[in-house]
CSV table of C-alpha atoms in Angstrom, one decimal:
chain,number,residue,atom,x,y,z
A,1,MET,CA,61.3,73.9,146.4
A,2,ASN,CA,63.4,76.7,144.8
A,3,LEU,CA,63.1,76.7,141.0
A,4,SER,CA,65.2,79.7,140.0
A,5,LEU,CA,65.3,81.0,136.4
A,6,ASN,CA,69.0,81.7,136.8
A,7,PRO,CA,71.9,79.4,137.6
A,8,ARG,CA,73.0,79.3,141.2
A,9,LEU,CA,75.9,78.4,143.5
A,10,ILE,CA,75.0,76.6,146.7
A,11,MET,CA,78.0,77.2,149.1
A,12,LYS,CA,78.8,74.0,150.9
A,13,GLU,CA,82.1,74.5,152.7
A,14,GLY,CA,84.2,77.6,153.4
A,15,PRO,CA,83.5,81.2,154.6
A,16,LEU,CA,80.2,81.4,152.7
A,17,ALA,CA,78.8,78.0,153.7
A,18,GLY,CA,75.0,77.9,153.7
A,19,GLN,CA,74.6,80.8,151.3
A,20,GLU,CA,73.0,80.7,147.9
A,21,ILE,CA,74.3,82.9,145.1
A,22,GLU,CA,72.2,83.5,142.0
A,23,PHE,CA,73.9,84.4,138.7
A,24,THR,CA,72.6,87.6,136.9
A,25,GLN,CA,75.6,88.2,134.6
A,26,PRO,CA,77.0,86.1,131.7
A,27,ARG,CA,80.4,85.9,133.5
A,28,GLN,CA,81.0,85.6,137.3
A,29,MET,CA,84.5,85.8,138.7
A,30,LEU,CA,85.2,83.9,142.0
A,31,GLY,CA,88.1,85.0,144.2
A,32,ARG,CA,89.4,87.0,147.1
A,33,ASP,CA,89.8,90.3,145.3
A,34,PRO,CA,87.3,93.1,146.1
A,35,SER,CA,86.3,93.2,142.5
A,36,ALA,CA,85.2,89.5,142.4
A,37,ASP,CA,81.5,88.9,141.7
A,38,VAL,CA,81.6,86.1,144.3
A,39,ARG,CA,84.1,87.3,146.9
A,40,ILE,CA,85.5,84.5,149.2
A,41,LEU,CA,87.8,85.6,152.0
A,42,ASP,CA,89.8,82.4,152.5
A,43,ASP,CA,93.6,82.1,152.5
A,44,VAL,CA,93.6,79.3,149.9
A,45,VAL,CA,91.5,81.3,147.4
A,46,SER,CA,93.5,83.5,145.0
A,47,ARG,CA,92.6,87.1,144.3
A,48,LYS,CA,91.2,86.0,140.9
A,49,HIS,CA,90.7,82.3,141.3
A,50,ALA,CA,88.2,81.0,138.8
A,51,CYS,CA,85.2,82.1,136.7
A,52,ILE,CA,81.9,80.7,135.5
A,53,SER,CA,80.8,81.9,132.1
A,54,ARG,CA,77.8,81.4,129.8
A,55,GLN,CA,78.2,80.3,126.2
A,56,GLY,CA,74.8,80.1,124.6
A,57,GLU,CA,72.7,77.9,126.9
A,58,ARG,CA,75.7,76.2,128.5
A,59,TYR,CA,77.9,77.2,131.4
A,60,PHE,CA,81.7,76.6,131.8
A,61,LEU,CA,84.1,76.7,134.7
A,62,GLU,CA,87.6,78.1,134.2
A,63,ASN,CA,90.6,78.3,136.4
A,64,LEU,CA,92.3,81.7,136.3
A,65,GLY,CA,95.9,80.6,137.2
A,66,SER,CA,95.1,80.1,140.9
A,67,SER,CA,97.8,79.0,143.3
A,68,ASN,CA,95.8,76.1,144.9
A,69,GLY,CA,93.8,74.9,141.9
A,70,THR,CA,90.2,74.7,140.8
A,71,TYR,CA,88.4,71.3,141.0
A,72,LEU,CA,85.3,69.9,139.3
A,73,ASN,CA,83.9,66.9,141.1
A,74,GLY,CA,87.3,66.3,142.7
A,75,LYS,CA,89.3,66.6,139.4
A,76,SER,CA,91.7,69.5,138.8
A,77,ILE,CA,90.8,71.5,135.7
A,78,ARG,CA,93.2,73.4,133.5
A,79,GLU,CA,90.9,74.7,130.8
A,80,ALA,CA,87.3,75.8,130.5
A,81,THR,CA,85.1,72.8,131.4
A,82,LEU,CA,81.4,72.3,130.8
A,83,LEU,CA,79.3,72.4,133.9
A,84,SER,CA,76.3,70.2,134.7
A,85,SER,CA,73.6,70.8,137.3
A,86,GLY,CA,74.7,69.3,140.6
A,87,ASP,CA,78.5,69.5,139.9
A,88,LEU,CA,80.7,70.2,142.9
A,89,ILE,CA,83.3,73.0,142.4
A,90,GLY,CA,86.3,73.3,144.7
A,91,LEU,CA,88.6,76.2,145.2
A,92,GLY,CA,91.7,74.7,146.7
A,93,HIS,CA,90.8,72.1,149.2
A,94,THR,CA,88.7,74.2,151.6
A,95,VAL,CA,86.0,75.9,149.6
A,96,VAL,CA,83.2,73.8,148.1
A,97,MET,CA,80.2,74.9,146.2
A,98,GLN,CA,77.5,73.2,144.0
A,99,PHE,CA,76.4,74.5,140.6
A,100,LEU,CA,72.7,74.4,139.8
A,101,GLU,CA,71.3,75.1,136.4
A,102,PRO,CA,68.1,77.2,136.0
A,103,GLY,CA,65.1,75.4,137.4
A,104,ALA,CA,67.1,72.7,139.2
A,105,ASN,CA,66.0,71.4,142.6
A,106,VAL,CA,68.7,71.4,145.3
A,107,ALA,CA,67.5,68.1,146.9
A,108,GLU,CA,67.5,66.3,143.5
A,109,THR,CA,71.0,67.3,142.5
A,110,ASP,CA,72.4,66.5,145.9
A,111,PHE,CA,71.3,62.9,145.7
A,112,ALA,CA,72.2,62.6,142.1
A,113,GLN,CA,75.7,63.8,142.9
A,114,ALA,CA,76.0,61.5,145.9
A,115,THR,CA,75.5,58.4,143.8
A,116,MET,CA,78.6,59.4,141.7
A,117,LEU,CA,81.1,59.9,144.5
A,118,GLU,CA,83.5,57.1,145.4
A,119,THR,CA,83.2,57.4,149.2
A,120,PRO,CA,81.5,55.5,152.0
A,121,GLN,CA,77.7,55.7,152.0
A,122,THR,CA,74.9,55.1,154.3
A,123,VAL,CA,71.3,54.2,153.3
A,124,VAL,CA,68.4,56.4,154.6
A,125,GLU,CA,64.8,57.0,153.5
A,126,ASP,CA,63.8,60.4,152.2
A,127,MET,CA,60.5,62.1,153.1
A,128,VAL,CA,58.5,60.0,150.7
A,129,GLY,CA,60.0,56.7,151.8
A,130,LYS,CA,62.4,56.3,148.8
A,131,THR,CA,65.8,54.8,149.6
A,132,GLN,CA,68.7,57.2,149.1
A,133,HIS,CA,72.5,56.9,149.5
A,134,VAL,CA,74.1,59.7,151.6
A,135,LEU,CA,77.8,60.3,151.8
A,136,VAL,CA,79.7,59.7,155.1
A,137,PRO,CA,82.9,61.6,156.2
A,138,GLN,CA,85.8,59.4,157.0
A,139,ILE,CA,89.3,59.4,158.5
A,140,VAL,CA,92.1,57.4,157.0
A,141,VAL,CA,94.8,56.6,159.6
A,142,THR,CA,98.3,55.4,158.9
A,143,VAL,CA,101.0,54.5,161.5
A,144,SER,CA,104.5,53.2,161.0
A,145,GLY,CA,104.6,49.5,160.0
A,146,ILE,CA,100.8,49.1,159.7
A,147,SER,CA,98.6,49.4,156.6
A,148,PRO,CA,96.2,52.4,156.5
A,149,SER,CA,92.8,51.9,158.1
A,150,THR,CA,89.6,53.8,157.1
A,151,HIS,CA,87.1,54.9,159.7
A,152,PRO,CA,83.7,56.2,158.7
A,153,LEU,CA,82.5,59.1,160.9
A,154,ALA,CA,78.8,58.9,161.9
A,155,ARG,CA,78.6,60.0,165.6
A,156,ASP,CA,78.5,63.5,167.0
A,157,VAL,CA,81.6,62.9,169.1
A,158,ILE,CA,84.4,60.5,168.2
A,159,THR,CA,87.3,59.8,170.6
A,160,ILE,CA,90.8,59.0,169.3
A,161,GLY,CA,93.7,57.5,171.2
A,162,ARG,CA,95.8,54.4,172.0
A,163,ALA,CA,93.4,53.0,174.7
A,164,GLU,CA,90.9,50.4,173.7
A,165,ASP,CA,87.9,52.4,175.0
A,166,ASN,CA,88.3,55.0,172.2
A,167,ASP,CA,86.1,55.0,169.1
A,168,ILE,CA,89.2,55.1,166.9
A,169,VAL,CA,92.1,53.1,168.4
A,170,ILE,CA,95.6,54.0,167.0
A,171,PRO,CA,98.2,51.5,168.2
A,172,SER,CA,101.2,53.7,168.2
A,173,PRO,CA,103.6,54.6,171.1
A,174,ILE,CA,103.5,58.3,170.0
A,175,ILE,CA,99.7,58.4,170.5
A,176,SER,CA,98.5,59.1,174.0
A,177,ARG,CA,95.8,56.9,175.6
A,178,HIS,CA,93.2,59.6,175.0
A,179,HIS,CA,94.8,62.0,172.4
A,180,ALA,CA,92.0,63.8,170.6
A,181,ARG,CA,88.3,63.9,169.7
A,182,LEU,CA,86.2,64.8,166.7
A,183,GLU,CA,83.1,66.9,167.2
A,184,ARG,CA,80.4,67.2,164.6
A,185,SER,CA,80.1,70.8,163.3
A,186,GLY,CA,77.4,71.4,160.7
A,187,ALA,CA,78.0,68.9,157.9
A,188,GLY,CA,81.6,68.3,158.9
A,189,TYR,CA,83.8,67.9,161.9
A,190,GLN,CA,86.2,69.8,164.1
A,191,LEU,CA,89.2,68.4,165.8
A,192,VAL,CA,90.0,68.9,169.5
A,193,THR,CA,93.4,68.0,171.0
A,194,LEU,CA,92.9,66.7,174.6
A,195,PRO,CA,95.0,68.0,177.5
A,196,GLU,CA,96.7,64.7,178.2
A,197,ALA,CA,98.1,64.4,174.6
A,198,SER,CA,101.9,64.2,175.0
A,199,ASN,CA,102.7,64.9,171.3
A,200,ARG,CA,101.3,67.8,169.4
A,201,LEU,CA,99.0,67.5,166.4
A,202,LEU,CA,100.2,69.3,163.3
A,203,LEU,CA,98.3,70.5,160.2
A,204,GLU,CA,100.6,71.8,157.4
A,205,GLY,CA,103.3,72.2,160.0
A,206,ARG,CA,101.2,74.3,162.4
A,207,ALA,CA,100.5,73.0,165.9
A,208,LEU,CA,96.7,72.7,166.5
A,209,THR,CA,95.2,74.3,169.6
A,210,GLY,CA,91.6,74.5,170.7
A,211,ARG,CA,89.1,73.5,168.1
A,212,THR,CA,90.1,73.2,164.4
A,213,ARG,CA,87.6,72.9,161.6
A,214,LEU,CA,88.6,70.1,159.2
A,215,TYR,CA,88.3,70.4,155.4
A,216,ASP,CA,88.6,67.9,152.6
A,217,CYS,CA,92.1,66.4,152.4
A,218,ASP,CA,93.4,67.9,155.6
A,219,GLU,CA,96.3,65.7,156.7
A,220,ILE,CA,97.0,65.7,160.5
A,221,HIS,CA,100.5,64.5,161.6
A,222,VAL,CA,101.6,63.6,165.1
A,223,ASP,CA,104.7,65.5,166.1
A,224,SER,CA,107.4,63.0,167.1
A,225,SER,CA,111.2,63.1,167.3
A,226,ASP,CA,111.8,59.3,167.6
A,227,GLY,CA,111.2,58.3,164.0
A,228,GLN,CA,107.7,57.0,164.6
A,229,ARG,CA,105.0,58.2,162.2
A,230,ALA,CA,101.3,58.6,162.6
A,231,CYS,CA,98.9,60.7,160.5
A,232,ALA,CA,95.3,60.9,159.6
A,233,LEU,CA,93.7,62.1,156.4
A,234,TYR,CA,90.2,63.7,156.6
A,235,ARG,CA,87.7,63.2,153.8
A,236,SER,CA,84.4,65.1,154.1
A,237,GLY,CA,82.6,62.8,151.7
A,238,ARG,CA,82.1,65.5,149.1
A,239,TRP,CA,84.9,64.5,146.7
A,240,ARG,CA,85.9,61.6,144.6
A,241,ALA,CA,88.6,59.6,146.2
A,242,VAL,CA,91.0,60.6,143.4
A,243,GLN,CA,91.3,64.1,144.6
A,244,CYS,CA,92.8,63.1,147.9
A,245,ALA,CA,95.0,60.4,146.4
A,246,ARG,CA,98.1,62.7,146.3
A,247,PHE,CA,97.6,63.4,150.0
A,248,LEU,CA,97.5,59.8,151.1
A,249,PRO,CA,100.4,58.9,153.5
A,250,ASP,CA,103.0,56.5,152.3
A,251,ASN,CA,103.1,53.0,153.9
């Protein structure tokens, strides 16, 4: 149990994932700039992206005019917003960190936050036998003429394709029988395009090759010239559903 006398950031996703950063100053700037107190070398992070400042005994998160936005528990913020222990902070849609007040326990705030998020959950027992709800990543698949389908991700390897023997079956002619697979990587997943895939997979217009780490709200499209449409939206389970709503594919 780590009960610090200073507030902390627990880095959840992004280049600093797994690190714990303790605040020792009344104002901490987050960004890509060399002068940043918390320097995060990620393309979606602005040079001076956001800051966390102390006002009395309270702490506030402020966006500094970043290009890709600052999020608090999945909601975009535009002015200084009060932080509570366990809050999830997002810089763009790839960097996620958790704010802990002085004396907070990581395990307690993780579970407290999990009960608030509107994503699929699974029930497990903690070390003392108490039932807890843990978030589960998911993929939302949409193809032409069919309503979106949601697939919780729980296995280490998940196959995707048109054939019935896949874990996620996508009934579209532009999907190969065995098109791709998801592989667990830490707390999230990476996507692998299989050699027999006829049509490329695109992320933000870029063709995916090898293994690609997925981040919250990544939307993968299948490259096709015949008018057919197939795409998949990845949710890591760390955000409220409202954050990804603007990325959801149209029917």
